[in-house]
mmCIF file of C-alpha atoms in Angstrom:
data_model
loop_
_atom_site.group_PDB
_atom_site.id
_atom_site.type_symbol
_atom_site.label_atom_id
_atom_site.label_comp_id
_atom_site.label_asym_id
_atom_site.label_seq_id
_atom_site.Cartn_x
_atom_site.Cartn_y
_atom_site.Cartn_z
ATOM 1 C CA MET A 1 -12.062 -26.383 48.872
ATOM 2 C CA LEU A 2 -9.724 -23.731 50.017
ATOM 3 C CA ASN A 3 -11.899 -22.338 52.806
ATOM 4 C CA THR A 4 -9.277 -21.952 55.406
ATOM 5 C CA LEU A 5 -6.083 -19.998 55.781
ATOM 6 C CA ASN A 6 -4.069 -23.149 56.387
ATOM 7 C CA LYS A 7 -5.177 -24.798 53.065
ATOM 8 C CA LYS A 8 -4.343 -21.648 51.173
ATOM 9 C CA LEU A 9 -0.967 -21.403 52.684
ATOM 10 C CA ALA A 10 -0.377 -25.067 52.284
ATOM 11 C CA LEU A 11 -1.125 -24.858 48.472
ATOM 12 C CA LEU A 12 1.234 -21.899 48.208
ATOM 13 C CA LEU A 13 4.080 -23.693 49.973
ATOM 14 C CA ALA A 14 3.388 -26.797 47.855
ATOM 15 C CA ILE A 15 3.775 -24.836 44.678
ATOM 16 C CA LEU A 16 6.856 -23.167 46.201
ATOM 17 C CA ALA A 17 8.343 -26.545 47.110
ATOM 18 C CA ALA A 18 7.696 -28.001 43.672
ATOM 19 C CA CYS A 19 9.453 -25.121 42.084
ATOM 20 C CA TYR A 20 12.265 -25.362 44.416
ATOM 21 C CA LEU A 21 12.644 -29.133 43.765
ATOM 22 C CA LEU A 22 12.446 -28.487 40.016
ATOM 23 C CA PHE A 23 15.500 -26.066 40.209
ATOM 24 C CA SER A 24 17.236 -28.414 42.714
ATOM 25 C CA PHE A 25 17.078 -31.331 40.450
ATOM 26 C CA ARG A 26 18.700 -29.248 37.701
ATOM 27 C CA LEU A 27 21.796 -28.445 39.637
ATOM 28 C CA PRO A 28 24.969 -29.828 37.956
ATOM 29 C CA ASP A 29 26.549 -32.976 39.187
ATOM 30 C CA TYR A 30 30.120 -32.820 40.475
ATOM 31 C CA PRO A 31 32.462 -35.899 40.153
ATOM 32 C CA TYR A 32 34.551 -37.217 43.018
ATOM 33 C CA VAL A 33 32.595 -35.646 45.932
ATOM 34 C CA PRO A 34 30.880 -37.890 48.453
ATOM 35 C CA VAL A 35 27.797 -35.657 48.761
ATOM 36 C CA ASP A 36 26.577 -33.945 45.638
ATOM 37 C CA SER A 37 25.544 -30.134 45.557
ATOM 38 C CA ASP A 38 22.009 -31.061 45.011
ATOM 39 C CA ALA A 39 21.593 -33.256 48.269
ATOM 40 C CA VAL A 40 20.771 -30.479 50.840
ATOM 41 C CA PRO A 41 18.398 -28.603 48.501
ATOM 42 C CA ILE A 42 16.575 -31.708 47.327
ATOM 43 C CA THR A 43 16.142 -32.859 50.949
ATOM 44 C CA LEU A 44 14.869 -29.387 51.989
ATOM 45 C CA GLY A 45 12.452 -29.271 49.124
ATOM 46 C CA PHE A 46 10.854 -32.595 50.101
ATOM 47 C CA ILE A 47 10.614 -31.540 53.745
ATOM 48 C CA LEU A 48 8.839 -28.396 52.627
ATOM 49 C CA LEU A 49 6.380 -30.474 50.526
ATOM 50 C CA LEU A 50 5.884 -32.830 53.312
ATOM 51 C CA LEU A 51 5.143 -29.962 55.791
ATOM 52 C CA SER A 52 2.723 -28.270 53.328
ATOM 53 C CA ILE A 53 0.797 -31.524 53.144
ATOM 54 C CA PHE A 54 0.626 -31.671 56.880
ATOM 55 C CA LEU A 55 -0.446 -28.080 57.009
ATOM 56 C CA TYR A 56 -3.110 -28.761 54.489
ATOM 57 C CA PHE A 57 -4.763 -31.394 56.478
ATOM 58 C CA SER A 58 -4.301 -29.739 59.888
ATOM 59 C CA LYS A 59 -7.284 -27.849 61.292
ATOM 60 C CA ASP A 60 -7.352 -24.114 61.501
ATOM 61 C CA GLU A 61 -8.703 -23.467 64.970
ATOM 62 C CA SER A 62 -7.827 -19.776 65.165
ATOM 63 C CA LYS A 63 -10.348 -17.123 64.914
ATOM 64 C CA LYS A 64 -10.111 -14.170 62.395
ATOM 65 C CA GLU A 65 -9.655 -11.496 65.005
ATOM 66 C CA GLU A 66 -6.587 -13.511 66.439
ATOM 67 C CA ARG A 67 -4.776 -13.626 63.104
ATOM 68 C CA ARG A 68 -3.591 -9.868 63.230
ATOM 69 C CA LEU A 69 -0.064 -9.309 64.199
ATOM 70 C CA PRO A 70 0.528 -7.104 67.353
ATOM 71 C CA LYS A 71 1.414 -3.533 66.611
ATOM 72 C CA GLY A 72 5.240 -3.638 66.564
ATOM 73 C CA GLU A 73 5.681 -7.115 65.129
ATOM 74 C CA THR A 74 5.282 -6.014 61.515
ATOM 75 C CA GLN A 75 8.492 -3.708 61.879
ATOM 76 C CA VAL A 76 10.307 -6.473 63.620
ATOM 77 C CA ILE A 77 9.531 -8.956 60.813
ATOM 78 C CA LEU A 78 10.533 -6.406 58.132
ATOM 79 C CA SER A 79 13.883 -5.612 59.939
ATOM 80 C CA VAL A 80 14.747 -9.229 60.160
ATOM 81 C CA LEU A 81 13.842 -9.655 56.434
ATOM 82 C CA GLY A 82 16.349 -6.699 55.896
ATOM 83 C CA PHE A 83 18.838 -8.577 57.814
ATOM 84 C CA VAL A 84 18.336 -11.647 55.539
ATOM 85 C CA ILE A 85 18.627 -9.588 52.484
ATOM 86 C CA LEU A 86 21.894 -8.125 53.679
ATOM 87 C CA TYR A 87 23.113 -11.631 54.520
ATOM 88 C CA VAL A 88 22.483 -12.950 50.922
ATOM 89 C CA PHE A 89 23.962 -9.736 49.427
ATOM 90 C CA PHE A 90 27.336 -10.120 51.442
ATOM 91 C CA PHE A 91 27.314 -13.980 51.410
ATOM 92 C CA GLU A 92 29.635 -14.255 48.376
ATOM 93 C CA ILE A 93 31.708 -11.135 48.934
ATOM 94 C CA ILE A 94 32.684 -11.367 52.648
ATOM 95 C CA GLY A 95 32.200 -15.419 52.891
ATOM 96 C CA PHE A 96 30.019 -17.711 54.772
ATOM 97 C CA VAL A 97 31.839 -17.531 58.291
ATOM 98 C CA LEU A 98 31.972 -13.794 58.729
ATOM 99 C CA THR A 99 28.530 -13.114 57.176
ATOM 100 C CA THR A 100 26.923 -15.828 59.183
ATOM 101 C CA ALA A 101 28.646 -14.603 62.369
ATOM 102 C CA LEU A 102 27.633 -10.979 61.749
ATOM 103 C CA PHE A 103 23.904 -12.093 60.935
ATOM 104 C CA ILE A 104 23.569 -14.133 64.070
ATOM 105 C CA PHE A 105 25.272 -11.498 66.221
ATOM 106 C CA PHE A 106 23.395 -8.460 65.024
ATOM 107 C CA ASN A 107 20.099 -10.267 64.691
ATOM 108 C CA SER A 108 20.357 -11.594 68.263
ATOM 109 C CA LEU A 109 21.065 -7.999 69.421
ATOM 110 C CA PHE A 110 18.117 -6.631 67.610
ATOM 111 C CA LEU A 111 15.851 -9.368 68.898
ATOM 112 C CA GLY A 112 16.768 -8.443 72.590
ATOM 113 C CA PHE A 113 19.613 -10.778 73.429
ATOM 114 C CA LYS A 114 21.931 -8.261 75.306
ATOM 115 C CA LYS A 115 24.664 -10.492 76.710
ATOM 116 C CA TRP A 116 27.729 -9.784 74.522
ATOM 117 C CA LEU A 117 30.062 -12.678 75.562
ATOM 118 C CA PRO A 118 27.690 -15.567 74.790
ATOM 119 C CA ASN A 119 26.466 -13.849 71.787
ATOM 120 C CA VAL A 120 29.953 -13.410 70.376
ATOM 121 C CA ILE A 121 30.823 -16.958 71.306
ATOM 122 C CA VAL A 122 27.702 -18.493 69.614
ATOM 123 C CA SER A 123 28.066 -16.065 66.605
ATOM 124 C CA LEU A 124 31.475 -17.457 65.929
ATOM 125 C CA ALA A 125 31.370 -20.956 67.018
ATOM 126 C CA LEU A 126 28.198 -21.777 64.968
ATOM 127 C CA PRO A 127 29.438 -20.650 61.591
ATOM 128 C CA LEU A 128 33.013 -22.066 62.076
ATOM 129 C CA SER A 129 31.560 -25.543 63.184
ATOM 130 C CA ILE A 130 29.313 -25.450 60.094
ATOM 131 C CA TYR A 131 32.029 -24.428 57.754
ATOM 132 C CA PHE A 132 34.508 -27.147 59.049
ATOM 133 C CA LEU A 133 31.757 -29.847 58.944
ATOM 134 C CA PHE A 134 31.031 -29.090 55.328
ATOM 135 C CA ASP A 135 34.639 -28.598 54.322
ATOM 136 C CA SER A 136 36.058 -31.555 56.048
ATOM 137 C CA PHE A 137 33.390 -34.056 56.224
ATOM 138 C CA LEU A 138 31.081 -33.341 53.413
ATOM 139 C CA GLN A 139 33.783 -31.964 51.211
ATOM 140 C CA ILE A 140 31.390 -29.216 50.143
ATOM 141 C CA SER A 141 32.986 -25.813 49.817
ATOM 142 C CA LEU A 142 31.297 -22.789 51.141
ATOM 143 C CA PRO A 143 32.322 -19.386 50.196
ATOM 144 C CA SER A 144 35.514 -18.406 52.106
ATOM 145 C CA GLY A 145 35.354 -14.722 51.175
ATOM 146 C CA ILE A 146 38.053 -12.553 52.714
ATOM 147 C CA LEU A 147 39.211 -15.201 55.100
ATOM 148 C CA PRO A 148 42.203 -17.241 53.999
ATOM 149 C CA PHE A 149 40.709 -20.746 54.574
#
């Protein structure tokens, strides 16, 4: 039954999606908000479940010798995972805007994007846009941290 890598990964992702959905449905309801706090997590959980179903039924056409990561890629993946762990750790302390801007900026530099000005513009514009979209239109508060929003 689980004879391919796609099927094994799909099953693992489906279990992860089911657990994620279980916890998402347990989030508390907030009165007087147009979009409740569980809307985004529930949507993401169903998307992950749907994609894991697609992955289960897709063909695994890769050969076993092609599944190995190139030599330096493992270090890159672990470094980006380290950036994500730092992002999660500082998210509440520093706030969404600054943490996301720093994450995007340093991650882009690390992954080889060396042009400073576009990197700074994107690193600031994206989290500010998302913050004001969530705050103004969705009326969902993101952590402001040390910024006086």
